[in-house]
Every structure is written in C-alpha cells, then in structure tokens.
PDB file of C-alpha atoms and ligand atoms in Angstrom:
ATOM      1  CA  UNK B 660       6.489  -2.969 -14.057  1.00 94.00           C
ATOM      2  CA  UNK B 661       8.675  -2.526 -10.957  1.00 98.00           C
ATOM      3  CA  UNK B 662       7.463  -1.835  -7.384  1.00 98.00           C
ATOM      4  CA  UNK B 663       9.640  -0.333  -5.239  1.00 98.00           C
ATOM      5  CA  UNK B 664       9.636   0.782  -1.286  1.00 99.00           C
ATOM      6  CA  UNK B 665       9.401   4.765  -0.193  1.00 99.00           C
ATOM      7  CA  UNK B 666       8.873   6.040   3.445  1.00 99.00           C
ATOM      8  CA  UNK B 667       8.253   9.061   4.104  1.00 99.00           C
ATOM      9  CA  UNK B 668      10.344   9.904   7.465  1.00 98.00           C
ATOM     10  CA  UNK B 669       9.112  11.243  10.582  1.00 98.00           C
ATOM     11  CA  UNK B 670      10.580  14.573   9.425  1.00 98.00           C
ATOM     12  CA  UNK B 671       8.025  14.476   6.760  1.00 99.00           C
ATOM     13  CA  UNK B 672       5.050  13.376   8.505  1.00 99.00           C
ATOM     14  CA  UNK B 673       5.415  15.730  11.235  1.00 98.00           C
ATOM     15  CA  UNK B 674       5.847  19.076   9.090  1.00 98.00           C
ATOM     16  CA  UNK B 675       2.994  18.245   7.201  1.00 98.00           C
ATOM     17  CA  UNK B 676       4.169  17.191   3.970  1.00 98.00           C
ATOM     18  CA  UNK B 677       2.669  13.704   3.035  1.00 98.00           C
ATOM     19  CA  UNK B 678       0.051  15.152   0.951  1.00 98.00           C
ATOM     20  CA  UNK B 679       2.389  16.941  -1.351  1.00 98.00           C
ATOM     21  CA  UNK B 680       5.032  14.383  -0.931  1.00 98.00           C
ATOM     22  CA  UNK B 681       3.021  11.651  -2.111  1.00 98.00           C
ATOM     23  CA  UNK B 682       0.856  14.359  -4.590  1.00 98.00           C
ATOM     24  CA  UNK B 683       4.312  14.545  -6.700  1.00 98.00           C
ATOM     25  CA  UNK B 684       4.264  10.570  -6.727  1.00 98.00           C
ATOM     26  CA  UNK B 685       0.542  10.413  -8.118  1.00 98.00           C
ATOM     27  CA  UNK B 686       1.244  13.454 -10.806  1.00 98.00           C
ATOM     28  CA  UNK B 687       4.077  11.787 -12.141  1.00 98.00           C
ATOM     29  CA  UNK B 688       2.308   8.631 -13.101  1.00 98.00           C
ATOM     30  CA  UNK B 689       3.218   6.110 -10.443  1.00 98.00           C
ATOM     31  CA  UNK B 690       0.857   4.138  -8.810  1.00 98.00           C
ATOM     32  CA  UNK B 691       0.187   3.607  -5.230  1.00 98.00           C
ATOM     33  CA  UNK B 692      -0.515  -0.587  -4.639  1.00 98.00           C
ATOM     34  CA  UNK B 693       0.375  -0.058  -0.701  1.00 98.00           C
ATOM     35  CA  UNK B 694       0.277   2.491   2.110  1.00 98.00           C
ATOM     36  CA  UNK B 695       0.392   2.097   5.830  1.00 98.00           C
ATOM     37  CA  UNK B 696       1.357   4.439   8.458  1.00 98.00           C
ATOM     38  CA  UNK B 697       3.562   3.399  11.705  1.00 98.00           C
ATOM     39  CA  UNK B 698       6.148   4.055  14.286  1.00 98.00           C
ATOM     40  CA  UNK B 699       8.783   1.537  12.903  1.00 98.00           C
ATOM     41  CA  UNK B 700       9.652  -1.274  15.629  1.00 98.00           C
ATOM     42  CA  UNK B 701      13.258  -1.647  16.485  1.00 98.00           C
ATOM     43  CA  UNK B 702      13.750  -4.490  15.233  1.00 98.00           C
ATOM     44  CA  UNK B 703      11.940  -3.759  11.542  1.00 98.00           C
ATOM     45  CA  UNK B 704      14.428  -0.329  11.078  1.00 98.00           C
ATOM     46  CA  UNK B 705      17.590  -2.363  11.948  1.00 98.00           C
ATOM     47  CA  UNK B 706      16.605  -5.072   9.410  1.00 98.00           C
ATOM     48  CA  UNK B 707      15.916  -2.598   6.792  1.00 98.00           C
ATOM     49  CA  UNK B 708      19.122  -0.293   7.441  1.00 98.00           C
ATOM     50  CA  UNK B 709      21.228  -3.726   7.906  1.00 97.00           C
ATOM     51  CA  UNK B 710      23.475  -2.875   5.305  1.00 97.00           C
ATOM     52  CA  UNK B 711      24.569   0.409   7.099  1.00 98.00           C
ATOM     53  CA  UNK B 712      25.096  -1.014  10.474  1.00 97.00           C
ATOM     54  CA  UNK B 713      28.894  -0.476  11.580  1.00 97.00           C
ATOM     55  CA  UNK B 714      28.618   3.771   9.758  1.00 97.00           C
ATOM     56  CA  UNK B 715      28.968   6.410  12.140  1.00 97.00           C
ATOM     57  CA  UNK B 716      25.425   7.468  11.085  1.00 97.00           C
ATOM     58  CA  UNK B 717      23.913   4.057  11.544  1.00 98.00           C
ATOM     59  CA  UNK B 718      22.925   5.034  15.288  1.00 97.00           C
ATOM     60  CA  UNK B 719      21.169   8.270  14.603  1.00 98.00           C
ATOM     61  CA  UNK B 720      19.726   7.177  11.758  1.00 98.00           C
ATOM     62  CA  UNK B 721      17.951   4.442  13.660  1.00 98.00           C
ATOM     63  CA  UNK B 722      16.951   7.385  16.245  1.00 98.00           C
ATOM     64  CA  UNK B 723      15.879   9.195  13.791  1.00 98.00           C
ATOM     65  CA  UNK B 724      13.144   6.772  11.728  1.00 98.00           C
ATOM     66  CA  UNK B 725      12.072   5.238  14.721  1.00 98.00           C
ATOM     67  CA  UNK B 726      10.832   8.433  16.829  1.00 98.00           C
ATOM     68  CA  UNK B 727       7.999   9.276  15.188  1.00 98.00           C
ATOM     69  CA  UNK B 728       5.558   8.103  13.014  1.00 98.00           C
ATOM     70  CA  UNK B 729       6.172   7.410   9.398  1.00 99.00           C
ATOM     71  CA  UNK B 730       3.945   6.408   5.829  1.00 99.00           C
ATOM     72  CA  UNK B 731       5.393   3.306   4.003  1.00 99.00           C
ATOM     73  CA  UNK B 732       4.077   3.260   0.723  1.00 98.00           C
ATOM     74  CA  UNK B 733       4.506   1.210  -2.345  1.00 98.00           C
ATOM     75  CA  UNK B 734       4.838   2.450  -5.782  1.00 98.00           C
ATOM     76  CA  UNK B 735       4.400   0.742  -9.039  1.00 98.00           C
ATOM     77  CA  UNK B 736       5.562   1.899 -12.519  1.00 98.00           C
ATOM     78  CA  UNK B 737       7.775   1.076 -15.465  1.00 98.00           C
ATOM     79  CA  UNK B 738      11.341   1.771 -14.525  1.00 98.00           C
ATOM     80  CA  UNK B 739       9.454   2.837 -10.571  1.00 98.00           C
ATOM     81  CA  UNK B 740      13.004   2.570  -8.715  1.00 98.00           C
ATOM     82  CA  UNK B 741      15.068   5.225 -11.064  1.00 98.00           C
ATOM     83  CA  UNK B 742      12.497   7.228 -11.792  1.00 99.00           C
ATOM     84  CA  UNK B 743      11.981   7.553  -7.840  1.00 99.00           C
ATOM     85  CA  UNK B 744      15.411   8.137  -7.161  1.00 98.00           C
ATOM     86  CA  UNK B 745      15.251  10.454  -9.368  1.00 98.00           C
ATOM     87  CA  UNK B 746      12.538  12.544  -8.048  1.00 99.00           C
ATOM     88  CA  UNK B 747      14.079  12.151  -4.207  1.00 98.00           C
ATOM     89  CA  UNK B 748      16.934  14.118  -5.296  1.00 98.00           C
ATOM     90  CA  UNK B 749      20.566  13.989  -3.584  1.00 98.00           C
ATOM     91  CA  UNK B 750      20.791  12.466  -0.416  1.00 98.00           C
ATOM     92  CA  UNK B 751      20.850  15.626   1.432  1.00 97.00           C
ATOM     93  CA  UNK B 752      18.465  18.770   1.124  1.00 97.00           C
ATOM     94  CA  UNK B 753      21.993  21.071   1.203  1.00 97.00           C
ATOM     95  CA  UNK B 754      22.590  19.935  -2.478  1.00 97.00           C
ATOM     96  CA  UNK B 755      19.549  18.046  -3.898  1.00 98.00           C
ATOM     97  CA  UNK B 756      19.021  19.744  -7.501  1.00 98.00           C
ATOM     98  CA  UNK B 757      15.861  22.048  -6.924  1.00 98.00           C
ATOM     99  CA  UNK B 758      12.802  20.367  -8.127  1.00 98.00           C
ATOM    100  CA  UNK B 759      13.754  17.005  -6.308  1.00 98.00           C
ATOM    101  CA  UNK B 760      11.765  16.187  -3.051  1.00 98.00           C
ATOM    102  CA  UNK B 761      14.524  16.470  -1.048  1.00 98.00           C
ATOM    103  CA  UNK B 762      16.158  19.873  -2.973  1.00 98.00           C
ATOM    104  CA  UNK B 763      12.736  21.314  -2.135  1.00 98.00           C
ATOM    105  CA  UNK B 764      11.314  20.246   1.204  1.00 98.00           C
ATOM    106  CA  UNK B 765      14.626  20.232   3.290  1.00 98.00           C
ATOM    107  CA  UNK B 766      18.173  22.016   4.195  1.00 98.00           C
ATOM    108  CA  UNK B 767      19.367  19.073   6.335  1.00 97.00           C
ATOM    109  CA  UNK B 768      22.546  16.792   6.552  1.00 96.00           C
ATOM    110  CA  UNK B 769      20.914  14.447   8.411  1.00 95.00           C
ATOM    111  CA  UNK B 770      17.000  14.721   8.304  1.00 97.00           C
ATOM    112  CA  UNK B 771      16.091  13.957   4.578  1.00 98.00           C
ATOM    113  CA  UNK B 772      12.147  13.603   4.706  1.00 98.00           C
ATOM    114  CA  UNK B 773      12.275  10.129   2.352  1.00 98.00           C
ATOM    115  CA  UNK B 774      13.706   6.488   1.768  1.00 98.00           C
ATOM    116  CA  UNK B 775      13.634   5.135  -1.808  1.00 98.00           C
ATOM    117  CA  UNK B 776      14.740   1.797  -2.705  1.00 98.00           C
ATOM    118  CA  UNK B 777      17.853   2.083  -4.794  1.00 98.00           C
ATOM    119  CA  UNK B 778      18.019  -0.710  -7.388  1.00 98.00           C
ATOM    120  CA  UNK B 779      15.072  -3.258  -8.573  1.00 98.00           C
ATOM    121  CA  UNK B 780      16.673  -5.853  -6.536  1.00 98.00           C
ATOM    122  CA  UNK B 781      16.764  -4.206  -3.140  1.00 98.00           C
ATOM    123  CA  UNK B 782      13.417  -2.795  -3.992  1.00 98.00           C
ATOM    124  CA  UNK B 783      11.833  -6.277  -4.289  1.00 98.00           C
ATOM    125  CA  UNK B 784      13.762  -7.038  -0.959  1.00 98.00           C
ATOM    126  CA  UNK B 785      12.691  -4.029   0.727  1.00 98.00           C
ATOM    127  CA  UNK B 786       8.733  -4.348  -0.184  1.00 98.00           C
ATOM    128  CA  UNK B 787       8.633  -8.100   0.972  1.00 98.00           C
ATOM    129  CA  UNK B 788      10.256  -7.085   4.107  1.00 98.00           C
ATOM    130  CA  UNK B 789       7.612  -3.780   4.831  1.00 98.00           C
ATOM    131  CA  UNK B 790       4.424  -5.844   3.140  1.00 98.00           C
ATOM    132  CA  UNK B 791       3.192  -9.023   4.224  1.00 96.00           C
ATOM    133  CA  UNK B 792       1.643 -11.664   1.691  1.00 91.00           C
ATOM    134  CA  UNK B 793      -2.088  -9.978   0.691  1.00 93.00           C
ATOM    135  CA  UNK B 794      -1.088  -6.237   1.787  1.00 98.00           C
ATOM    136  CA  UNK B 795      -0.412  -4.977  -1.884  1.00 98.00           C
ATOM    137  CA  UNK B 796      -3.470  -4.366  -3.610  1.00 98.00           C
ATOM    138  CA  UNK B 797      -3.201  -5.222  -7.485  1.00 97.00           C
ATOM    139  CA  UNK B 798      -5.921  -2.565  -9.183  1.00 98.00           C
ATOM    140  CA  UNK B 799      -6.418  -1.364 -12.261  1.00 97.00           C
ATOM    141  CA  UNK B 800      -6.630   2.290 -12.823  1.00 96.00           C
ATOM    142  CA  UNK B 801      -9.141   3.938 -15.395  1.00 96.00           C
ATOM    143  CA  UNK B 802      -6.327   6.529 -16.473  1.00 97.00           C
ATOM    144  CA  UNK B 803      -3.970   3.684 -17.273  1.00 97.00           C
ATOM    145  CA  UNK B 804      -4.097   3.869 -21.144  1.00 98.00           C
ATOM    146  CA  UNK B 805      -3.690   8.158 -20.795  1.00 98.00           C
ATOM    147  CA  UNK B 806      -0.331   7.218 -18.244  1.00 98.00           C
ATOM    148  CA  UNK B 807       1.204   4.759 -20.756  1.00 98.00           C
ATOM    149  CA  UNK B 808       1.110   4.185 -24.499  1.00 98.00           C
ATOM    150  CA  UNK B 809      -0.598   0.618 -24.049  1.00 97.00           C
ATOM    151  CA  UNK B 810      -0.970   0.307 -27.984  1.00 98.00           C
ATOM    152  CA  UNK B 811       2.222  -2.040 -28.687  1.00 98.00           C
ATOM    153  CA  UNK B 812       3.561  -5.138 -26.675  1.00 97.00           C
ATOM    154  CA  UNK B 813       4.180  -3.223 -23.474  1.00 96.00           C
ATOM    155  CA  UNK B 814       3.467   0.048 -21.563  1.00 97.00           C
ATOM    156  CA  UNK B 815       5.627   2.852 -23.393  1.00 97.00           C
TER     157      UNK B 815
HETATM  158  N1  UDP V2292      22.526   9.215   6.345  1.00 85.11           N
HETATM  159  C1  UDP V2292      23.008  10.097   7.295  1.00 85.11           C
HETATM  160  N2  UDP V2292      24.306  10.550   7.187  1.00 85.11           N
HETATM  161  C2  UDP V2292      25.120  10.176   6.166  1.00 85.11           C
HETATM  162  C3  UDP V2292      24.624   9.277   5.205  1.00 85.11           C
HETATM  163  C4  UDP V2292      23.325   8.819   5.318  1.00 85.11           C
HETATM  164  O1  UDP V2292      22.286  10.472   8.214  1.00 85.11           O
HETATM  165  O2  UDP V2292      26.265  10.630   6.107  1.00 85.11           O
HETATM  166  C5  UDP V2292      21.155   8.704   6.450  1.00 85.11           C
HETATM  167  C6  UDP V2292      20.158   9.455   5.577  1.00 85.11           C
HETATM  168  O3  UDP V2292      18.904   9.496   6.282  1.00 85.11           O
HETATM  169  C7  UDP V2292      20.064   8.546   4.358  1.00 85.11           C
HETATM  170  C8  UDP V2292      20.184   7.162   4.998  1.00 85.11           C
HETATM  171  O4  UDP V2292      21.127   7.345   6.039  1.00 85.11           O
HETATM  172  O5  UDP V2292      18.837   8.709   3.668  1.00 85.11           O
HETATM  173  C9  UDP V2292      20.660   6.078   4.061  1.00 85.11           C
HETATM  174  O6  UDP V2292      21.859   6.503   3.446  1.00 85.11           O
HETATM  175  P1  UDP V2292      22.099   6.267   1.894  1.00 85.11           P
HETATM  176  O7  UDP V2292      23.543   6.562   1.629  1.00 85.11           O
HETATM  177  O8  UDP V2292      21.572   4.916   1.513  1.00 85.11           O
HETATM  178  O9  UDP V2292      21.255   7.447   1.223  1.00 85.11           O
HETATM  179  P2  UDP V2292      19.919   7.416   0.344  1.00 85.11           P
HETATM  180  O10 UDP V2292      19.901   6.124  -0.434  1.00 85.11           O
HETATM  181  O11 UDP V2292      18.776   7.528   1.315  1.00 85.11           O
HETATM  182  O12 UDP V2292      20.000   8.628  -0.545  1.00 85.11           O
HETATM  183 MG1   MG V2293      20.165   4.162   0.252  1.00 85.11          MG
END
C-alpha cells in the first residue's frame, strides 16, 4: 500500500468543490488515513515547493497556495501515487483529458484546484513533511474485501 499527499488548493476550497473533489477519491477506492484544513504558513509552502524555487512560476505559485485556505489530505491505496496522478489529469485545466479532476473542474494556466505527489518517494517525503508523528489514522474499513481481491497473498 502507498500513501501519498493531495491538497486541494484554495481555488478548490473556495468554489466549493471539496466534496466532489474528494467524493471522486472515495468512489475510486482510495482511502482517506488524514485530512486537515489550513492556510499554509510561509515557511511550510516554500519547503514543500523547494524543488521549484528559482522557476518563473515559483513566486505566484507560493501566492497562490498560501492565500486562502486549503484541505491536505492523505490517501492510501495500492499503486495510490499513479493512480492519483492519474485522476488529477494534466497539469493545466486547458488540456487535462476530460474526466480528470483538473480536465473537469478548471480552464486555468495557473490555478489548477489540486497537488498530488508524483512518485512513491516524494510522496513518502511529502506526507512526513504535512503529517506529524500520530496524525495518520491507520483504520480498517468494512468494504475492504469488496475494494480489493484480499483472497491471495496481497490486495489485487
Ligand atoms: N505551475 C504554474 N505554472 C507552470 C508550471 C506549474 O503555475 O508553468 C504551478 C501549478 O500550480 C502546478 C505547480 O506549479 O500544479 C507544480 O508544478 P508541477 O510541474 O510539479 O505540476 P503538477 O505536478 O502539479 O502537475
Ligand atoms: Mg509536481
């Protein structure tokens, strides 16, 4: 199983869509283990955008996630990070494939309503840096054995 990081940007939050944002998350199978809701400190937003400081975007990008409130969640799955990515679409809403989050919720080149780690390793990264030690909540769900084929050696 794989956990990765999504935040749902202040674009998001303030037209209304965390409810069907994180709705597509739950339908698809993955499994919320964290969730809290801030304005992102300064210093927390230039930490987790590090590796984009020095692109011409870096500054309004930091504008951007840090003027408004936003939901950090953490999602658990097989294979959570791809199939995420996946779902987000294309990093812009002008040519995200329609049925992505992004190819459906948004038009913008700038303003792309959610952040999905990209690989299992920055994932891990990215949830230790959101989610102090005892903040992820390990529960079992009821529907697990309906959501994965838990007959063999491991979820299928
Ligand atoms: N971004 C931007 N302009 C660009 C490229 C990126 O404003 O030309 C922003 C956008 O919010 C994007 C974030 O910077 O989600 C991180 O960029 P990345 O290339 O990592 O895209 P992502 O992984 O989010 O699809
Ligand atoms: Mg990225």
């Amino acid at each position: 199983m794989e956990t990765t990081l999504i935040i749902l940007k202040p674009d998001a939050v303030q037209r209304g869509l965390m409810g069907r944002i994180i709705g597509r998350f739950e339908d698809k199978g993955l499994q919320v283990v964290g969730m809290k809701f801030m304005k992102i400190p300064q210093d927390l937003g230039q930490r987790h955008y590090e590796v984009h400081k020095g692109k011409p975007f870096y500054e309004g990008l930091l504008r951007y996630m840090t003027s408004s409130p936003v939901l950090v969640l953490a999602l658990r799955g097989v294979s959570a990070v791809s199939i995420t990515r996946k779902m987000m679409g294309a990093t812009f809403g002008s040519n995200a494939d329609p049925g992505t989050i992004r190819g459906d919720f948004g038009v913008s080149n700038s303003f792309n309503l959610v952040h999905g780690s990209d690989s299992p390793e920055n994932a891990a990264k990215e949830v230790a840096l959101w989610f102090g030690d005892g903040e992820l909540v390990d529960w079992s769900r009821n529907t697990e054995g309906w959501i994965y084929d838990l007959t063999g050696e491991k979820p299928e």
